[in-house]
Amino acid sequence: MLKLNYNLSDQLYITRALQIAKNGLGLTRPNPMVGCVIVHNNTIIAEGFTSEYGGNHAEVNAINNVQDKALLKEATIFVTLEPCSHYGKTPPCSDLIIHHQIPNIVIGCVDDNPEVAGKGIKKLLDAGRNVKVGVLEAECKAHHKRFFTFHNKKRPYIILKWAESNDGFIAPKSKNEQKPVWITNTYSRQLVHKWRTEEQAILVGTNTVLHDNPTLNVRDWTGNNPLRVILDKNKALKADCNVFNAKAESLLIYHNNKATQNTKQTWSIHPPNNTMVGDLNAVIDFSQKENQAQQICDTLFKHNINSVIIEGGSKTLQLFIDAGLWDEARVFKGQTIFKEGVKAPKLQGKLINQSSILEDLLYIYKNTN
Ligand SMILES: NC(=O)C1=CN([C@@H]2O[C@H](COP(=O)(O)OP(=O)(O)OC[C@H]3O[C@@H](n4cnc5c(N)ncnc54)[C@H](OP(=O)(O)O)[C@@H]3O)[C@@H](O)[C@H]2O)C=CC1
Ligand SMILES: Nc1c(N[C@@H]2O[C@H](COP(=O)(O)O)[C@@H](O)[C@H]2O)[nH]c(=O)[nH]c1=O
Ligand SMILES: [Zn+2]
């Protein structure tokens, strides 16, 4: 039977499931980071969250953690996302729940992946189980924002990030060395490395590579490197740029005219890992300025990328802002004054958080359109 009335304890256990689900952040991609709690007689008897990509789903881990499996016949299982119904890298979790005769299932939100999309719930209902759907639904959807954006908007969840001087520039007019001019302090920069571990890809424009020679990997935090996505219309970037080194994988996006396609590629692109589909070269039509951002999104979608952090420069960030193709912006404001230089992007969004990291200010915006 499908139930729609929820009580406080349902919310409490889904809150706990959301809390432990966050252990999978940056590890489960492109799978969602699900949390699961199993309760018997008002006591949590086991918990689980999604393992690193290719490993167990949250429900499997939670059920494996139950010591006395006989209790499952009287238990309630709480999950942030509808249990799956399909054979992916692992068998369907809804079958496992049925197999263990768990009578009550409480679900945060329905899975919008077309392979599941209600079929997991149907399986459970057809097996005569009590199913509640939509407990803390908004919170669960927000938690699974990367996964839902990917399936519903057919593009990755997009985070814009930049650091601007106190007078609104992201770089000075000129500089002597091919490396970034740091506006933010080391703690802010460490936070950026943490953010890099949380997203599947990181993207920058050509000028940023030419001027900064960034590496774009994770150094000041522990976690997975994102895939480095580099826009290089004319394949002008040299093989020895740091973004093509062996420290992480790179995807090059270039223009689709004959001249560039025939350009001999002189550097090796690292092989895709098992979360990627397609090869690590992609072609778009850069002459169509008005839909460049959409084409880039389509490319990332085809490569199964659920989230991307765009770290500049201004032109690249503005491209996505003008196309309305962004979800969150994380903007640092430092104390430096440049007087002139590369102007920071112009963005209109809802300010949802403001904090300070020593003297740096951090503003978080949401795209409400
Ligand atoms: N403080 C911060 O957070 C950050 C600062 N920066 C700074 O920003 C500056 C770069 O930003 P910005 O100039 O806006 O550029 P981007 O990094 O956004 O690069 C995109 C631009 O590069 C130019 N370009 C040059 N050669 C090519 C090519 N072969 N293919 C495609 N595009 C090409 C294009 O300019 P055009 O359209 O004119 O052809 C294009 O619009 C750097 O000085 C860097 O230090 C960068 C990232 C973050
Ligand atoms: N200058 C500046 C930033 N610059 C961004 O960081 C990139 C360098 O990455 P990496 O080589 O991996 O350290 C650089 O190309 C640009 O995208 N970021 C910030 O948080 N604060 C700053 O003040
Ligand atoms: Zn599953």
Coordinates of N, CA and C in Angstrom, one line a residue, residues 54-130:
G54 N 30.7 1.8 -9.1 CA 30.9 0.4 -9.4 C 30.7 -0.5 -8.2
G55 N 30.6 0.0 -7.0 CA 30.5 -0.8 -5.8 C 29.0 -0.9 -5.4
N56 N 28.8 -1.2 -4.2 CA 27.4 -1.5 -3.7 C 26.5 -0.2 -3.6
H57 N 25.2 -0.4 -3.8 CA 24.3 0.7 -3.5 C 24.1 0.8 -2.0
A58 N 23.5 1.9 -1.6 CA 23.3 2.1 -0.2 C 22.5 1.0 0.5
E59 N 21.5 0.6 -0.1 CA 20.6 -0.4 0.5 C 21.3 -1.7 0.7
V60 N 22.2 -2.1 -0.3 CA 23.0 -3.4 -0.1 C 23.9 -3.2 1.1
N61 N 24.6 -2.1 1.2 CA 25.5 -1.9 2.3 C 24.8 -1.9 3.6
A62 N 23.6 -1.3 3.7 CA 22.8 -1.3 4.9 C 22.4 -2.7 5.3
I63 N 21.8 -3.4 4.3 CA 21.3 -4.8 4.6 C 22.5 -5.7 5.0
N64 N 23.6 -5.5 4.3 CA 24.8 -6.3 4.7 C 25.3 -6.1 6.2
N65 N 25.0 -4.8 6.6 CA 25.4 -4.4 8.0 C 24.5 -4.9 9.1
V66 N 23.3 -5.5 8.7 CA 22.4 -6.0 9.7 C 22.9 -7.3 10.2
Q67 N 23.2 -7.4 11.5 CA 23.7 -8.6 12.1 C 22.7 -9.8 12.2
D68 N 21.5 -9.5 12.7 CA 20.5 -10.5 12.8 C 19.5 -10.3 11.7
K69 N 19.7 -11.0 10.6 CA 18.8 -10.8 9.4 C 17.4 -11.1 9.6
A70 N 17.1 -11.9 10.7 CA 15.7 -12.2 11.0 C 14.9 -11.0 11.3
L71 N 15.6 -9.9 11.9 CA 14.9 -8.7 12.2 C 14.3 -8.0 11.0
L72 N 14.9 -8.2 9.9 CA 14.5 -7.5 8.7 C 13.0 -7.7 8.4
K73 N 12.4 -8.9 8.8 CA 11.0 -9.2 8.5 C 10.1 -8.2 9.3
E74 N 10.6 -7.5 10.2 CA 9.8 -6.6 11.0 C 10.3 -5.2 11.0
A75 N 11.2 -4.9 10.0 CA 11.9 -3.6 10.0 C 11.3 -2.7 9.0
T76 N 11.8 -1.4 9.1 CA 11.5 -0.4 8.1 C 12.8 0.1 7.5
I77 N 12.8 0.2 6.2 CA 14.1 0.7 5.5 C 13.8 2.1 5.0
F78 N 14.7 3.0 5.3 CA 14.5 4.4 4.9 C 15.6 4.7 3.9
V79 N 15.2 5.2 2.7 CA 16.2 5.6 1.7 C 16.0 6.9 1.1
T80 N 17.0 7.7 0.8 CA 16.9 9.0 0.3 C 16.3 9.0 -1.1
L81 N 16.5 8.0 -1.9 CA 16.1 7.9 -3.3 C 15.5 6.5 -3.5
E82 N 14.5 6.5 -4.4 CA 13.8 5.2 -4.7 C 14.8 4.1 -5.0
P83 N 14.5 2.9 -4.4 CA 15.4 1.8 -4.7 C 15.4 1.4 -6.1
C84 N 16.5 1.0 -6.7 CA 16.6 0.8 -8.1 C 15.8 -0.5 -8.5
S85 N 15.5 -0.6 -9.8 CA 14.7 -1.7 -10.3 C 15.4 -2.4 -11.4
H86 N 16.6 -1.9 -11.8 CA 17.3 -2.4 -13.0 C 18.6 -3.0 -12.7
Y87 N 19.1 -3.8 -13.6 CA 20.4 -4.4 -13.5 C 21.4 -3.4 -14.1
G88 N 22.2 -2.7 -13.2 CA 23.3 -1.9 -13.7 C 24.6 -2.6 -13.4
K89 N 25.4 -2.0 -12.6 CA 26.6 -2.7 -12.2 C 26.3 -3.6 -11.1
T90 N 25.1 -3.4 -10.5 CA 24.7 -4.3 -9.3 C 23.2 -4.7 -9.6
P91 N 22.8 -5.8 -9.0 CA 21.4 -6.2 -9.2 C 20.4 -5.2 -8.5
P92 N 19.1 -5.3 -8.9 CA 18.1 -4.3 -8.3 C 18.0 -4.3 -6.8
C93 N 18.0 -3.2 -6.2 CA 17.9 -3.1 -4.7 C 16.4 -3.4 -4.3
S94 N 15.5 -3.1 -5.2 CA 14.1 -3.4 -4.8 C 13.9 -4.9 -4.7
D95 N 14.6 -5.7 -5.5 CA 14.5 -7.2 -5.4 C 15.1 -7.7 -4.1
L96 N 16.2 -7.0 -3.7 CA 16.9 -7.4 -2.5 C 16.0 -7.2 -1.2
I97 N 15.3 -6.0 -1.3 CA 14.4 -5.6 -0.2 C 13.3 -6.7 -0.1
I98 N 12.8 -7.1 -1.3 CA 11.7 -8.1 -1.4 C 12.2 -9.4 -0.8
H99 N 13.4 -9.8 -1.3 CA 14.0 -11.0 -0.9 C 14.2 -11.2 0.6
H100 N 14.5 -10.1 1.3 CA 14.7 -10.1 2.7 C 13.4 -9.8 3.5
Q101 N 12.3 -9.7 2.7 CA 11.0 -9.6 3.3 C 10.8 -8.4 4.2
I102 N 11.5 -7.3 3.9 CA 11.3 -6.1 4.7 C 9.9 -5.5 4.4
P103 N 9.1 -5.3 5.4 CA 7.7 -5.0 5.1 C 7.4 -3.5 4.8
N104 N 8.3 -2.6 5.4 CA 8.0 -1.2 5.3 C 9.2 -0.4 4.6
I105 N 8.8 0.4 3.6 CA 9.9 1.1 2.9 C 9.5 2.6 2.9
V106 N 10.4 3.5 3.3 CA 10.1 4.9 3.3 C 11.2 5.6 2.4
I107 N 10.7 6.3 1.5 CA 11.5 6.8 0.4 C 11.5 8.4 0.4
G108 N 12.7 9.0 0.2 CA 12.7 10.4 0.2 C 12.1 11.0 -1.1
C109 N 12.7 10.5 -2.3 CA 12.1 11.0 -3.5 C 12.3 9.9 -4.6
V110 N 11.4 10.1 -5.6 CA 11.4 9.2 -6.8 C 12.6 9.4 -7.6
D111 N 13.2 8.3 -8.2 CA 14.4 8.4 -9.0 C 13.9 8.8 -10.4
D112 N 14.5 9.9 -10.9 CA 14.1 10.3 -12.3 C 14.9 9.7 -13.4
N113 N 15.8 8.8 -13.0 CA 16.5 8.1 -14.1 C 15.5 7.2 -14.8
P114 N 15.4 7.4 -16.2 CA 14.3 6.7 -16.9 C 14.4 5.2 -16.7
E115 N 15.5 4.6 -16.3 CA 15.6 3.2 -16.1 C 14.9 2.8 -14.8
V116 N 14.7 3.7 -13.9 CA 14.0 3.4 -12.7 C 12.6 4.1 -12.7
A117 N 12.6 5.4 -12.4 CA 11.4 6.2 -12.5 C 10.1 5.6 -12.1
G118 N 10.0 5.2 -10.9 CA 8.8 4.6 -10.4 C 8.7 3.1 -10.4
K119 N 9.6 2.5 -11.2 CA 9.5 1.0 -11.4 C 9.9 0.3 -10.1
G120 N 10.9 0.9 -9.3 CA 11.3 0.3 -8.1 C 10.2 0.3 -7.1
I121 N 9.4 1.4 -7.0 CA 8.3 1.6 -6.1 C 7.2 0.5 -6.5
K122 N 7.0 0.4 -7.8 CA 5.9 -0.5 -8.3 C 6.3 -1.9 -7.9
K123 N 7.5 -2.3 -8.1 CA 8.0 -3.7 -7.7 C 7.6 -3.9 -6.2
L124 N 7.9 -2.9 -5.4 CA 7.7 -3.1 -3.9 C 6.2 -3.2 -3.6
L125 N 5.4 -2.4 -4.3 CA 4.0 -2.4 -4.1 C 3.4 -3.7 -4.6
D126 N 3.9 -4.1 -5.7 CA 3.4 -5.4 -6.3 C 3.7 -6.6 -5.4
A127 N 4.8 -6.4 -4.6 CA 5.1 -7.5 -3.7 C 4.4 -7.3 -2.3
G128 N 3.5 -6.4 -2.3 CA 2.6 -6.2 -1.1 C 3.2 -5.5 0.0
R129 N 4.3 -4.7 -0.2 CA 4.9 -3.9 0.8 C 4.3 -2.6 1.1
N130 N 4.5 -2.1 2.3 CA 4.0 -0.7 2.6 C 5.1 0.3 2.2

